[in-house]
mmCIF file of C-alpha atoms in Angstrom:
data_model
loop_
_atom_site.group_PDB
_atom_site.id
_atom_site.type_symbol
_atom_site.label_atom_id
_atom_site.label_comp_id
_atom_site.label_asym_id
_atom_site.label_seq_id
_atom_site.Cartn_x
_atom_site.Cartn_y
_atom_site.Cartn_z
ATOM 1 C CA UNK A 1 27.449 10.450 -1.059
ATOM 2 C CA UNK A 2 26.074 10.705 -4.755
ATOM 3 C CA UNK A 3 23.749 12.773 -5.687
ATOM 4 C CA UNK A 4 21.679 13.422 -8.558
ATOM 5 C CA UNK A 5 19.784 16.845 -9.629
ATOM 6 C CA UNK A 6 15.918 17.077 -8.867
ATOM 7 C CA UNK A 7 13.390 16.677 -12.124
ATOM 8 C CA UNK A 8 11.892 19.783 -10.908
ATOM 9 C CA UNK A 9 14.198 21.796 -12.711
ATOM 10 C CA UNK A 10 15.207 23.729 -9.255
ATOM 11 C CA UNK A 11 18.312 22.543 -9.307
ATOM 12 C CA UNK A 12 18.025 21.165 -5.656
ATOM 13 C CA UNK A 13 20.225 18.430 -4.726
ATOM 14 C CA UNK A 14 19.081 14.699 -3.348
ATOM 15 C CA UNK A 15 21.212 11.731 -2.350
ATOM 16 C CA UNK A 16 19.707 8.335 -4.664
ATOM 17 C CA UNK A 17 17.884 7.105 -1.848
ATOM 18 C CA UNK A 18 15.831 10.142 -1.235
ATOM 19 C CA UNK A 19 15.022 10.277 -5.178
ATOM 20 C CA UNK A 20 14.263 6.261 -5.322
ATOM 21 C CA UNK A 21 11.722 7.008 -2.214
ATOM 22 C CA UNK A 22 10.513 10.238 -4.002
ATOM 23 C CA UNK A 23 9.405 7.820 -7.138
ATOM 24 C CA UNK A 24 8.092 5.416 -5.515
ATOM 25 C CA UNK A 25 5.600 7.515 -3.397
ATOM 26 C CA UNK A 26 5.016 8.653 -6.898
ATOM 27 C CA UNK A 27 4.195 5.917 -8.071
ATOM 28 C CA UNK A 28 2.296 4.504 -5.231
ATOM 29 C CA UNK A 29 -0.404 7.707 -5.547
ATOM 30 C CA UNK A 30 -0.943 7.679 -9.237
ATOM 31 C CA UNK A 31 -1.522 3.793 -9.031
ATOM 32 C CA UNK A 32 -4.106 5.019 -6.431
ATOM 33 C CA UNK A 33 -5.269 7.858 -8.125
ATOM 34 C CA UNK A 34 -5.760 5.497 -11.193
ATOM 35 C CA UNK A 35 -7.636 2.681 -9.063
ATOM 36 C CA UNK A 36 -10.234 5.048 -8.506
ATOM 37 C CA UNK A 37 -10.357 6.317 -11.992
ATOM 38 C CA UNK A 38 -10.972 2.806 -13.688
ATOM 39 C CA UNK A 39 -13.950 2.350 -10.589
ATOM 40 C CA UNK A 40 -15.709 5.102 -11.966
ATOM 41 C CA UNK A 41 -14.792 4.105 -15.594
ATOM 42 C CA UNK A 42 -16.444 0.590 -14.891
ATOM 43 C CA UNK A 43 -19.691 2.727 -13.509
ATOM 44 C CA UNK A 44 -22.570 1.778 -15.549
ATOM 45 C CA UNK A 45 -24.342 5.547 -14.979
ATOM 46 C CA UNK A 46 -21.111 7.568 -16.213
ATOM 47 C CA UNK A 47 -22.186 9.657 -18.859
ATOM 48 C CA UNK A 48 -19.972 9.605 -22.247
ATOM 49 C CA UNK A 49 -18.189 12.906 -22.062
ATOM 50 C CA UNK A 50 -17.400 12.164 -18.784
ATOM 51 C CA UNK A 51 -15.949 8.682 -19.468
ATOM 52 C CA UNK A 52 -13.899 10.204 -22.545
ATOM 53 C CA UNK A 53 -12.250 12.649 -19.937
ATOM 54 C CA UNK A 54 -11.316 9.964 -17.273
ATOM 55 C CA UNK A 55 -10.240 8.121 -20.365
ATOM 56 C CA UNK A 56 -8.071 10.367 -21.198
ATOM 57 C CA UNK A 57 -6.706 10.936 -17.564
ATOM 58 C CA UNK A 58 -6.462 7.059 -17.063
ATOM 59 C CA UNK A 59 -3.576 6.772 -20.079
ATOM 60 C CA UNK A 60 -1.576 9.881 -18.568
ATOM 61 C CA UNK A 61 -1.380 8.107 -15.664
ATOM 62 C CA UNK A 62 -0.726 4.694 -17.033
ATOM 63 C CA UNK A 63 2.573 6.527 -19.089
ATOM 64 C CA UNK A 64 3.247 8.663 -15.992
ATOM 65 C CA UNK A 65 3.669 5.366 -14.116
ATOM 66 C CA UNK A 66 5.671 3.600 -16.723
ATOM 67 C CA UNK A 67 7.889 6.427 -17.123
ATOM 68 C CA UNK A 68 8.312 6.718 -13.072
ATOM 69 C CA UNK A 69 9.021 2.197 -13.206
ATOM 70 C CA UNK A 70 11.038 3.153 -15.675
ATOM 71 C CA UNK A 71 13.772 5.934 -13.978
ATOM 72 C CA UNK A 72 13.125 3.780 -10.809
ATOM 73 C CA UNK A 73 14.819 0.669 -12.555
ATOM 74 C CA UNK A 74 17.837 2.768 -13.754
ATOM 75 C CA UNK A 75 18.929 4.429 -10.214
ATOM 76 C CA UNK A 76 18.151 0.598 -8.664
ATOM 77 C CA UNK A 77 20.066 -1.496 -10.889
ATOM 78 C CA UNK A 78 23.297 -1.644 -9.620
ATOM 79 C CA UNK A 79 24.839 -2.838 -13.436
ATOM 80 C CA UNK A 80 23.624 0.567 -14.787
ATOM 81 C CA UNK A 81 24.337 2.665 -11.547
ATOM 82 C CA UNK A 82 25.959 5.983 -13.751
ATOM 83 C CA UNK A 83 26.033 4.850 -16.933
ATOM 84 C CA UNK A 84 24.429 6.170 -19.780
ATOM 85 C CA UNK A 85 22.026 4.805 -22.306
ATOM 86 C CA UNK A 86 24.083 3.553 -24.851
ATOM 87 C CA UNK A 87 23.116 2.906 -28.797
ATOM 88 C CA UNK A 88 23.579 -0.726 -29.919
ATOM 89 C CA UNK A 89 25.956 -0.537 -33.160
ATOM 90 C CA UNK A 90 26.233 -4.081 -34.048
ATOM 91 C CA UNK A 91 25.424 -4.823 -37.018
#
């Protein structure tokens, strides 16, 4: 069974399926979580510094999410299962 060491930094142990579930509930609330943020973005009565701060949280989330699509895609795609990212030296 392979297994691959938690991002928490506990240094816990989880098999790939259990981390490729763990992302995607990730995933799943801060696309949520981000839903409601751009409804109250879109509200007409939100007042400026208000909008600037759910700004602000709306692109963490976007990047979170990216980031999370990101790792997700590396432990699913069976070409790259183990492999490092590698350099391109052709020139």
């Amino acid at each position: 069974m392979e297994t691959t060491i938690d991002s928490n930094g506990l240094g816990g142990f989880q098999t790939r399926q259990d981390r490729i579930l763990c992302i995607r509930s990730q995933i799943n609330r801060s696309s949520e979580e981000l839903d409601r943020i751009n409804e109250k973005l879109g509200a007409k009565d939100t007042p400026l510094e208000e909008w600037l701060r759910l700004s602000d949280i709306r692109n963490n989330l976007t990047v979170s999410i990216h980031r999370k699509e990101e790792e997700l895609s590396r432990l699913t795609d069976s070409r790259r299962l183990d492999q490092p990212k590698r350099a391109n030296y052709s020139y």
